[in-house]
Coordinates of C-alpha atoms in Angstrom, one line a residue:
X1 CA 33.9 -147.7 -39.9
X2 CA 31.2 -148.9 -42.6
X3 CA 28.2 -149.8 -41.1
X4 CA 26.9 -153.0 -40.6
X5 CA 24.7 -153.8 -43.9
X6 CA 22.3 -157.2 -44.1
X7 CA 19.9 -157.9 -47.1
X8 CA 16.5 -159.7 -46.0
X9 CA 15.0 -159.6 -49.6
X10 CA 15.8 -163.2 -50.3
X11 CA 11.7 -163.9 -49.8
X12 CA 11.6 -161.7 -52.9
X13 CA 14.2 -163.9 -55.0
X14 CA 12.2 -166.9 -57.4
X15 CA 13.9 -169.8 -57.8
X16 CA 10.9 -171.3 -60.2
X17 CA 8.7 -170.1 -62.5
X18 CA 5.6 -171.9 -62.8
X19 CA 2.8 -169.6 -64.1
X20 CA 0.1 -172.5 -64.2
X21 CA -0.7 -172.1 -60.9
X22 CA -4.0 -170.7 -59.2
X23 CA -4.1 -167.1 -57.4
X24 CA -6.6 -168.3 -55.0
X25 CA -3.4 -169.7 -53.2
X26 CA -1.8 -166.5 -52.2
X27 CA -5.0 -164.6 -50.6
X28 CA -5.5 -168.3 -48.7
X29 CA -1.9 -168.4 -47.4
X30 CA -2.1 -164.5 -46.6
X31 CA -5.5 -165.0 -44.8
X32 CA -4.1 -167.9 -43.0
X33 CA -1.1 -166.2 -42.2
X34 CA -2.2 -162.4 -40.9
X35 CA -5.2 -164.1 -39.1
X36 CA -2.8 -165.8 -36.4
X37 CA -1.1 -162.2 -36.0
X38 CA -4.5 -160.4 -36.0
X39 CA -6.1 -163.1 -33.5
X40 CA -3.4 -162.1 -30.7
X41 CA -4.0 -158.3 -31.5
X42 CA -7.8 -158.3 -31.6
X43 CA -7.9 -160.1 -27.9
X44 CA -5.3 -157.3 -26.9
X45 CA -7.9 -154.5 -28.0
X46 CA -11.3 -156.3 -27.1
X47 CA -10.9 -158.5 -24.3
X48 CA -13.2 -161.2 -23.8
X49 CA -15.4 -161.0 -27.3
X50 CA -15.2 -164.1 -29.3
X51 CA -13.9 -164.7 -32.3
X52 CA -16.2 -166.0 -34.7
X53 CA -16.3 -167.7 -38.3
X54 CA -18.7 -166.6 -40.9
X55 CA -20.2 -169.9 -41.1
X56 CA -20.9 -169.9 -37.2
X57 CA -22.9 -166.5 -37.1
X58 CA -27.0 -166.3 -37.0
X59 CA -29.0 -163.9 -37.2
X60 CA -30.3 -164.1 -34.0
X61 CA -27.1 -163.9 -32.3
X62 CA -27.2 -160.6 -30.9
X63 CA -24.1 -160.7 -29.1
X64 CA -20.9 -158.4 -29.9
X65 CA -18.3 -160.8 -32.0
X66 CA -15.1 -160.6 -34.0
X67 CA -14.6 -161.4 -37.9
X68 CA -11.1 -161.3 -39.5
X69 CA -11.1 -162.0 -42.7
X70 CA -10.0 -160.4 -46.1
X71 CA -11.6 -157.4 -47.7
X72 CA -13.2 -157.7 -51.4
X73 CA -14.1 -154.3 -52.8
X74 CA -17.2 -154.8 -55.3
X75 CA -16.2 -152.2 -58.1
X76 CA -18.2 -151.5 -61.2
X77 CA -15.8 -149.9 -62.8
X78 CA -12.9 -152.3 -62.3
X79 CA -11.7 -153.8 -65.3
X80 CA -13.5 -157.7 -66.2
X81 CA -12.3 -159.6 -69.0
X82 CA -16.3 -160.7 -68.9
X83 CA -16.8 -156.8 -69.3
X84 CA -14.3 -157.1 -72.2
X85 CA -15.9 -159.5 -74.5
X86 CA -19.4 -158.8 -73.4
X87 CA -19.7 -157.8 -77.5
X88 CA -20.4 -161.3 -77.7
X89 CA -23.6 -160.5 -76.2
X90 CA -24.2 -157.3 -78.7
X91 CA -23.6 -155.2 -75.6
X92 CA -21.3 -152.0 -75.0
X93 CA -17.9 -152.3 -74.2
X94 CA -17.0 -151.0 -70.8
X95 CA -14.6 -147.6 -71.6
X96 CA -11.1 -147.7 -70.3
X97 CA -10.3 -146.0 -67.2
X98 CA -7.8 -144.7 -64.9
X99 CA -9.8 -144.7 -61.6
X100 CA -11.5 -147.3 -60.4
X101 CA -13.4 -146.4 -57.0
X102 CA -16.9 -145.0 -57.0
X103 CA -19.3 -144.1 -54.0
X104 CA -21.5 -146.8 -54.7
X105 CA -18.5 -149.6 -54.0
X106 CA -19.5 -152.3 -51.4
X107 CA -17.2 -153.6 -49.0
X108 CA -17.2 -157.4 -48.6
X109 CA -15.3 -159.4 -46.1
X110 CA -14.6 -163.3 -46.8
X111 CA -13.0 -166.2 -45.1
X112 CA -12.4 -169.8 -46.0
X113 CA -15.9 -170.4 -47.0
X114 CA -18.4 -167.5 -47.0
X115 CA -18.5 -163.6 -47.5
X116 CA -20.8 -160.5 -45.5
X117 CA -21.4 -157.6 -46.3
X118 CA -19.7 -154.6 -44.2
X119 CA -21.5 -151.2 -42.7
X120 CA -21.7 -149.2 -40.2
X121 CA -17.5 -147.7 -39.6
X122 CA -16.2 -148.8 -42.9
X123 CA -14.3 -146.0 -44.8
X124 CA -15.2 -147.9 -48.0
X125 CA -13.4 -145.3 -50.2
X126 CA -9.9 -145.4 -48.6
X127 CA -10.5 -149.4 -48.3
X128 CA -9.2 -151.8 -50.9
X129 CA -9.3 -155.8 -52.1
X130 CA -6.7 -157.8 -50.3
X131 CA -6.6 -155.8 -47.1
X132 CA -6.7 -158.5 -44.0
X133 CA -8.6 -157.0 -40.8
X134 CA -10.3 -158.2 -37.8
X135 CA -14.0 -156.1 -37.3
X136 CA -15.8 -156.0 -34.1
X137 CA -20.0 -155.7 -34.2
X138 CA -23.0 -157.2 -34.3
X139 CA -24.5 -159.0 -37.1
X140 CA -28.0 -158.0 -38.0
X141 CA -31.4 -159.0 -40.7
X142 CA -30.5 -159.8 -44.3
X143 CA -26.4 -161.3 -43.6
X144 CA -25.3 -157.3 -42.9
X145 CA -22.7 -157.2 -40.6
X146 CA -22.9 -153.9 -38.5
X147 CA -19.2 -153.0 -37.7
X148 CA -18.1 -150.8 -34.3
X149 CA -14.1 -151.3 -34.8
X150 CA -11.7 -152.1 -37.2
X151 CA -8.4 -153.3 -36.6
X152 CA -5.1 -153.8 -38.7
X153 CA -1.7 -155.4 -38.5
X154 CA 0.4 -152.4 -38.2
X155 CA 3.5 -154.4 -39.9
X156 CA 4.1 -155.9 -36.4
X157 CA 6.9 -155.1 -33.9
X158 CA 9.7 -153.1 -34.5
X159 CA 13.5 -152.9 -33.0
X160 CA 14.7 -150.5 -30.7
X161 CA 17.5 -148.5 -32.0
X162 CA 20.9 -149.3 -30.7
X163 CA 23.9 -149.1 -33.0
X164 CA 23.7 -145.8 -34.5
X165 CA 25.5 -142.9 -32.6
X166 CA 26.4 -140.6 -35.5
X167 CA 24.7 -139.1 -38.3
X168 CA 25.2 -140.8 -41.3
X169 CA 23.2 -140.2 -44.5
X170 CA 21.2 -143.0 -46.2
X171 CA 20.5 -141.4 -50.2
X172 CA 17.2 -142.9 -52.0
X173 CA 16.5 -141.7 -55.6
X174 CA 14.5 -142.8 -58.4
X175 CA 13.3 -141.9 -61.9
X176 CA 16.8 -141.3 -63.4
X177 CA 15.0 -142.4 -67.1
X178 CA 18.1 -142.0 -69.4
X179 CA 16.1 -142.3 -72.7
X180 CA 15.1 -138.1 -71.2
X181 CA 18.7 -137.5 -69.5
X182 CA 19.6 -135.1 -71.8
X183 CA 17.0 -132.8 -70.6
X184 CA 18.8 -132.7 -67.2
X185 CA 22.4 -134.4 -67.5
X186 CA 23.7 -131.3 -65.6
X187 CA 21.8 -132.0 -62.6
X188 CA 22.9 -135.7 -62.6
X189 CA 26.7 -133.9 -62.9
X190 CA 25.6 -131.8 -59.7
X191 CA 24.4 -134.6 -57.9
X192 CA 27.6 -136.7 -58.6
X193 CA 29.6 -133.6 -57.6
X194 CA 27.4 -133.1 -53.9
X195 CA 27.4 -136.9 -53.7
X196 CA 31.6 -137.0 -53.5
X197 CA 31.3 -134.2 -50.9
X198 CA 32.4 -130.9 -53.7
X199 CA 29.9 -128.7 -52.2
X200 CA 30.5 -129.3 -48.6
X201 CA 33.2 -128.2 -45.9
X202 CA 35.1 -131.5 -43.6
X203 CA 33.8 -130.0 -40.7
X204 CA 30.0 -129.9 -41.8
X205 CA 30.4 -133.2 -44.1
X206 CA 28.5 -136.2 -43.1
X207 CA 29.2 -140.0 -44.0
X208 CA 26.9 -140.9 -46.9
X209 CA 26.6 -144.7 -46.3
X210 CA 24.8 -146.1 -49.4
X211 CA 22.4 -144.9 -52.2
X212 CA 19.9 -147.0 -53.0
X213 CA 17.9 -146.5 -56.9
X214 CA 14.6 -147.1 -56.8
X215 CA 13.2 -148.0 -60.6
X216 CA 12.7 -146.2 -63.8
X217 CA 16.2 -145.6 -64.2
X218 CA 15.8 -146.2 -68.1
X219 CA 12.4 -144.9 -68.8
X220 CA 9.1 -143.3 -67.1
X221 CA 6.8 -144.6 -69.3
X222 CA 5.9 -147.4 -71.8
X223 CA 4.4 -145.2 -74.4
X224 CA 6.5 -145.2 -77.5
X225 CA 7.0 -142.5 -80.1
X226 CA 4.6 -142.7 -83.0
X227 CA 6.9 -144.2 -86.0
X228 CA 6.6 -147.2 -88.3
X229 CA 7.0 -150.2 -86.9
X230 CA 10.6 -151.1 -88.4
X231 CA 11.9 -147.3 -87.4
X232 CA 10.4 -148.1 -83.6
X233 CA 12.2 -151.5 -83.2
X234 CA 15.3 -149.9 -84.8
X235 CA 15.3 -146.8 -83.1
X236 CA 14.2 -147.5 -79.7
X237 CA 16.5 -150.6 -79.5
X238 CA 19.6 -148.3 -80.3
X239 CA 18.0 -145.7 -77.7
X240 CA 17.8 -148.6 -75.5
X241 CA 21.1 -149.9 -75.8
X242 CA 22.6 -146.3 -75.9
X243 CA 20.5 -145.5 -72.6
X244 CA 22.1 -148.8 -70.7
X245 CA 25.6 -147.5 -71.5
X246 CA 25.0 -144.8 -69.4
X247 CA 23.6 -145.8 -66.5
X248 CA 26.0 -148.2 -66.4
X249 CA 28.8 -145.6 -66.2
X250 CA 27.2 -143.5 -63.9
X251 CA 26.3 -146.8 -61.4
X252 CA 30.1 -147.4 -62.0
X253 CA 31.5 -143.8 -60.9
X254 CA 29.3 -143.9 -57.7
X255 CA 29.8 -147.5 -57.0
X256 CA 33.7 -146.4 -56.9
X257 CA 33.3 -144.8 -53.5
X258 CA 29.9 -145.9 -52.2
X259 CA 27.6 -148.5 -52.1
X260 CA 25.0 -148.5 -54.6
X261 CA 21.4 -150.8 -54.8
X262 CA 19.6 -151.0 -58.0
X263 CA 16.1 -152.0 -57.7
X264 CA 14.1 -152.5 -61.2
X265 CA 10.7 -150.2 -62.3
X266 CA 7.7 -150.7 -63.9
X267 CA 9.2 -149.0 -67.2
X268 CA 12.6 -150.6 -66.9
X269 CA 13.9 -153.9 -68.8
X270 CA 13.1 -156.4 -66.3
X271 CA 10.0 -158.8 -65.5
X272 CA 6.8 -156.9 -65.2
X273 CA 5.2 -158.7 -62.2
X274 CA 6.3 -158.4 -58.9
X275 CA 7.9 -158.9 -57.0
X276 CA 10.6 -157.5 -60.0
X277 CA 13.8 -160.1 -59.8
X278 CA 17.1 -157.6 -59.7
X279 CA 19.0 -157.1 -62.9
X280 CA 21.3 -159.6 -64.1
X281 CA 24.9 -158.2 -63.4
X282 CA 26.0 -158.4 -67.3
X283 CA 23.3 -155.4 -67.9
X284 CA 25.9 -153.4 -66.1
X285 CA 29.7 -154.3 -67.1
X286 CA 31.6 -151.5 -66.1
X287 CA 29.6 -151.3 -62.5
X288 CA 29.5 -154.7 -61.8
X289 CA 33.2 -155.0 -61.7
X290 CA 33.1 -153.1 -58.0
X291 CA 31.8 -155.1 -54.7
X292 CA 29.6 -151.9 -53.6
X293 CA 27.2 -152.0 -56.8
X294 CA 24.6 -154.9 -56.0
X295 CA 21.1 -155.3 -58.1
X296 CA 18.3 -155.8 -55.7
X297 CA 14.5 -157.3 -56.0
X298 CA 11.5 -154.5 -55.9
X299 CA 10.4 -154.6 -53.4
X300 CA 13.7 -154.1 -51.8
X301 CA 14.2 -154.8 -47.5
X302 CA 17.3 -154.5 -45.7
X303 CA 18.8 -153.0 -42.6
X304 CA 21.8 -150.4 -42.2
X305 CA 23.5 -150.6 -38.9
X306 CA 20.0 -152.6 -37.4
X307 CA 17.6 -149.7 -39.1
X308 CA 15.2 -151.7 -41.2
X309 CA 14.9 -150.4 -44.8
X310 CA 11.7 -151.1 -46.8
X311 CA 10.5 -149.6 -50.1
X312 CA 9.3 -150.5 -54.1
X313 CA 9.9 -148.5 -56.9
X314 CA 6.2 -147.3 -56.5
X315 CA 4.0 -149.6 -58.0
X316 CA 2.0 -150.6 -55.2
X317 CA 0.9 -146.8 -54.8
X318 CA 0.0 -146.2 -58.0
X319 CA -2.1 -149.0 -58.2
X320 CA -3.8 -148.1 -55.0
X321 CA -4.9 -144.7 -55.6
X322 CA -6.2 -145.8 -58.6
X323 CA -8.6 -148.2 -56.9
X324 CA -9.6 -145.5 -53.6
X325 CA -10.2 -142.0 -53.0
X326 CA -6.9 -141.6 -51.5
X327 CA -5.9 -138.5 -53.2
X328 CA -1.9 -138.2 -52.5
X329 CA 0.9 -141.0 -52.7
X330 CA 1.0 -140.4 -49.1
X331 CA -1.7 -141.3 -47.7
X332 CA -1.1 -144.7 -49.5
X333 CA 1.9 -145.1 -48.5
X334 CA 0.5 -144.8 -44.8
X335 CA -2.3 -146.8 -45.6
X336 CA 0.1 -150.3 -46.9
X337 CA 2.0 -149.8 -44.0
X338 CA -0.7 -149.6 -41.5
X339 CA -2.4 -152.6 -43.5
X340 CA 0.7 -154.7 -43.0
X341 CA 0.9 -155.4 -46.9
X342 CA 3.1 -154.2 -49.1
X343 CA 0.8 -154.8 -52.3
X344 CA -2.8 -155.6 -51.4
X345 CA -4.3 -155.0 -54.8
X346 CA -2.1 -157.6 -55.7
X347 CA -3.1 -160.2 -57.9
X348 CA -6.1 -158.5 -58.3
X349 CA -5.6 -155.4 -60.1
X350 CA -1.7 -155.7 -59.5
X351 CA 0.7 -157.9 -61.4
X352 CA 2.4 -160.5 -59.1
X353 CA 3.7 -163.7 -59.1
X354 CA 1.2 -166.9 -58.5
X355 CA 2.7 -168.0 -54.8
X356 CA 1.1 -171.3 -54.0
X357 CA 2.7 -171.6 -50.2
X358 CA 3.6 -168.1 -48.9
X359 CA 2.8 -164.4 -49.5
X360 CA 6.7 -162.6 -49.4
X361 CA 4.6 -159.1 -49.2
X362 CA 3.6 -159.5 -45.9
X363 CA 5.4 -157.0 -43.7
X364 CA 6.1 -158.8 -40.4
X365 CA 8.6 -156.3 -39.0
X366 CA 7.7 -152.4 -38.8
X367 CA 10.6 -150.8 -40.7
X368 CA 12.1 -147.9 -39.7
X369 CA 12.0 -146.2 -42.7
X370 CA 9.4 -147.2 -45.2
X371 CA 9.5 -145.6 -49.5
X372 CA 8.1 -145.7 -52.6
X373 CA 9.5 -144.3 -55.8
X374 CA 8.8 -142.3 -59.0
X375 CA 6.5 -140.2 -57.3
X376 CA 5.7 -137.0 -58.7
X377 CA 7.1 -135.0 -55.8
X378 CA 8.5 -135.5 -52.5
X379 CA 6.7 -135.8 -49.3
X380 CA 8.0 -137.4 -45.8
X381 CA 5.8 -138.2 -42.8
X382 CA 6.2 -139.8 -39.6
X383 CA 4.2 -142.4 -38.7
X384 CA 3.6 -144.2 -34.8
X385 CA 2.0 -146.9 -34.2
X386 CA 0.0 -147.9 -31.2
X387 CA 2.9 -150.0 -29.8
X388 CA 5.1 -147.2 -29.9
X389 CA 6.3 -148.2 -33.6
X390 CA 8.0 -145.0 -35.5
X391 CA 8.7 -145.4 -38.9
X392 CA 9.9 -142.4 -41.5
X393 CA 7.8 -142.3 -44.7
X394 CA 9.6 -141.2 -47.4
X395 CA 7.4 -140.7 -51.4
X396 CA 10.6 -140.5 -53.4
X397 CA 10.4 -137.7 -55.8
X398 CA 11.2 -139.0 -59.8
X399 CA 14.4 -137.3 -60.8
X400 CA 13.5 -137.1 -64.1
X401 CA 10.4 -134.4 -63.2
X402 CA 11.8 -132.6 -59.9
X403 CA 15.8 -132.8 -60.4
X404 CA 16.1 -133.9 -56.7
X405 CA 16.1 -136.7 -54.4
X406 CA 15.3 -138.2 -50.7
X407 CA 18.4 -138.0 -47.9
X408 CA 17.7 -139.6 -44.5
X409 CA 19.8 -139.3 -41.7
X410 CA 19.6 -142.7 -39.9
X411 CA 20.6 -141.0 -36.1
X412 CA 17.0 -139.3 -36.6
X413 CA 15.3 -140.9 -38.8
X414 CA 14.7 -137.1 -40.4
X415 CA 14.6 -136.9 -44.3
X416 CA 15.0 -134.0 -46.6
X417 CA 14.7 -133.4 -50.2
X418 CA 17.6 -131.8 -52.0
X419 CA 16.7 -129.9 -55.2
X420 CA 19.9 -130.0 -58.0
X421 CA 19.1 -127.4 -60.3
X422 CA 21.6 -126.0 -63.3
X423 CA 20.0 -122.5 -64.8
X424 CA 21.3 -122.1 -68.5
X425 CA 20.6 -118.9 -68.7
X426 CA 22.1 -117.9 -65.8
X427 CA 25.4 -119.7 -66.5
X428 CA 24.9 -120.7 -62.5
X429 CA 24.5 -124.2 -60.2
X430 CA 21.9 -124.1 -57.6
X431 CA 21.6 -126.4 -54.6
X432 CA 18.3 -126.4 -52.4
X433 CA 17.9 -128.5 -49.2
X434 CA 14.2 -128.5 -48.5
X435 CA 13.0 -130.7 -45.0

């Protein structure tokens, strides 16, 4: 019996593009929006305190208040287009960088109308801009707002469990990269082999239900090889083309016995802000002709059987750890989740469309299983939240660097990575299951 399948990632779909619009509108509407769901929560944790705007506090109120509002994160080392053509001025350029977060950074929360300046339990280097939170304190001399407690979303409620009663296997990989498959086009044989069942008895097999792609499938990086202009737009076109063909014959042999979502990456051929629109079905001819091959929006939410699927093809992480101390994929992973937002960096240091009336990356419903791709490895948590919320975080590994990819079995929510390795030398396959 297939299970039941529904997509919810039509928030993610554009039906215009108007890129003359203002990105104050999306941290207003996600402001006005999380503030409502973070009102009911803060009364829930601290009772009786009122809730107070910016523009109502004094320094001689000395009473214990709340404050939800949205986090700015003062950076030096951010990048500013006013940094950028400060030559103007006959002053230094500000050097690129990769990380953004310092100890001096100040955190900054803002409303409607005015802006404070946080201390006292403020983890400024895990915090980020965008972040929506409700803080409980005092305020105190010079506008400093002295904070006790902090309190998140937590990406809302979640459903109880109900129709699964069997294990069946839900497969996420990412980072296939063609333009590099030749380094590792026996693995992908292996995988296709384990995927049909080879390598497994009928009595130990279980139902793989769908296998959802997440990004990069054509390339892990935008950095092209170091030719002259005519031999890069010839050659790389030709790769390019060459590169297409074969995904789209792998997408078609898999799509010939199970369901298959593609969901575009930072380094593949689709629009670069997110959310990314899905591919248009004539990119893949010979997988498009089968009803289980469907291309899907990063980020990507849908439910299997009731189990609510969330995930991105790993931009939101990446753009996160470059703009915190959080050291491993993770931690941000756990950290967006927690935050109730899929992308807060985003517009600010994150690509993503203008929105005028809504803010689709919101997470409103806890997921039950929650990933991000083209990571460097894989990693797999569980994560509870204080209303009894359990959702399985899952750091795809990229394909391309580790040969091996995510499996979740959705009767416990328990993932595994398994490792397809082919030793040349050796003339021998080797299959690794790793929990």
């Amino acid at each position: 019996m297939s299970p039941k399948y529904e997509n919810y990632s039509s928030k993610f779909l554009l039906k215009s593009f108007d890129y003359h619009k203002q990105f104050s509108h999306i941290y207003a509407h996600r402001l006005a929006e999380m503030s409502s769901l973070m009102a009911k929560r803060a009364i829930n944790r601290w009772g009786k305190i009122p809730i107070k705007k910016l523009c109502d506090l004094r320094e001689d109120f000395e009473d214990e208040c709340i404050i939800i509002g949205t986090i700015y994160k003062h950076q030096s080392h951010k990048p500013s287009i006013l940094k950028e053509i400060s030559e103007e001025n006959q002053l230094a350029p500000q050097p690129p960088r990769q990380h953004y977060a310092d100890p001096e950074d100040k955190i900054i929360l803002e409303d409607k109308l005015q802006r404070i300046r946080l201390f006292g339990k403020v983890r400024a280097k895990e915090m980020a801009t965008g972040v929506v939170c409700a803080v409980m304190g005092v305020i105190e001399e010079g506008g400093r707002f002295d904070v006790q407690d902090i309190l998140y979303y937590e990406s809302g409620p979640q459903k109880t469990l109900s129709l699964i009663n069997e294990s069946k296997l839900l497969v996420l990989i990412s980072g296939l990269e063609q333009l590099q498959s030749h380094l590792y086009a026996d693995s992908l044989n292996l995988f296709q082999h384990w995927l049909r069942g080879t390598f497994t008895t009928v009595k130990s097999r279980k139902e793989k239900v769908r296998v959802i792609v997440a990004g990069n499938s054509v390339r892990g990086s935008v950095e092209d090889k170091k030719v002259t202009a005519f031999q890069t737009r010839t050659f790389d076109s030709n790769e390019l083309v060459n590169a297409m063909k074969s995904l789209d014959e792998w997408f078609a042999s898999w799509s010939s016995f199970m369901p298959l979502d593609l969901m575009p990456g930072a380094c593949d051929p689709a629009n670069f802000m997110l959310p990314q629109q899905p591919f248009h079905n004539c990119m893949f001819p010979l997988a498009g002709r089968y009803e289980n091959f469907q291309c899907v929006p990063n980020p990507y939410d849908c439910s299997i059987d009731e189990i609510r699927v969330l995930g991105t093809s790993g931009q939101n992480l990446q753009d996160l750890l470059r703009n915190t101390d959080l050291e491993k994929p993770m931690d941000a992973l756990r950290k967006t989740l927690i935050w109730g937002h899929l992308a807060p960096t985003a517009p600010d240091t994150l690509a993503c469309y203008p929105y005028i009336d809504s803010d689709p990356f919101i997470i409103k419903e806890c997921p039950h299983i929650y990933f991000a791709g083209n990571c460097d490895q894989f990693d797999t948590a569980l994560q509870k939240g204080s209303e009894g919320q359990k959702t399985c975080l899952v750091c795809v590994p990229s394909f391309a660097k580790t040969q091996s990819i995510a499996v979740i079995d959705l009767l416990t929510l328990q993932c595994r990575e398994i490792i397809f390795k082919f030793d040349v030398n050796c003339e021998t396959q080797n299959l690794q299951s790793r929990v």
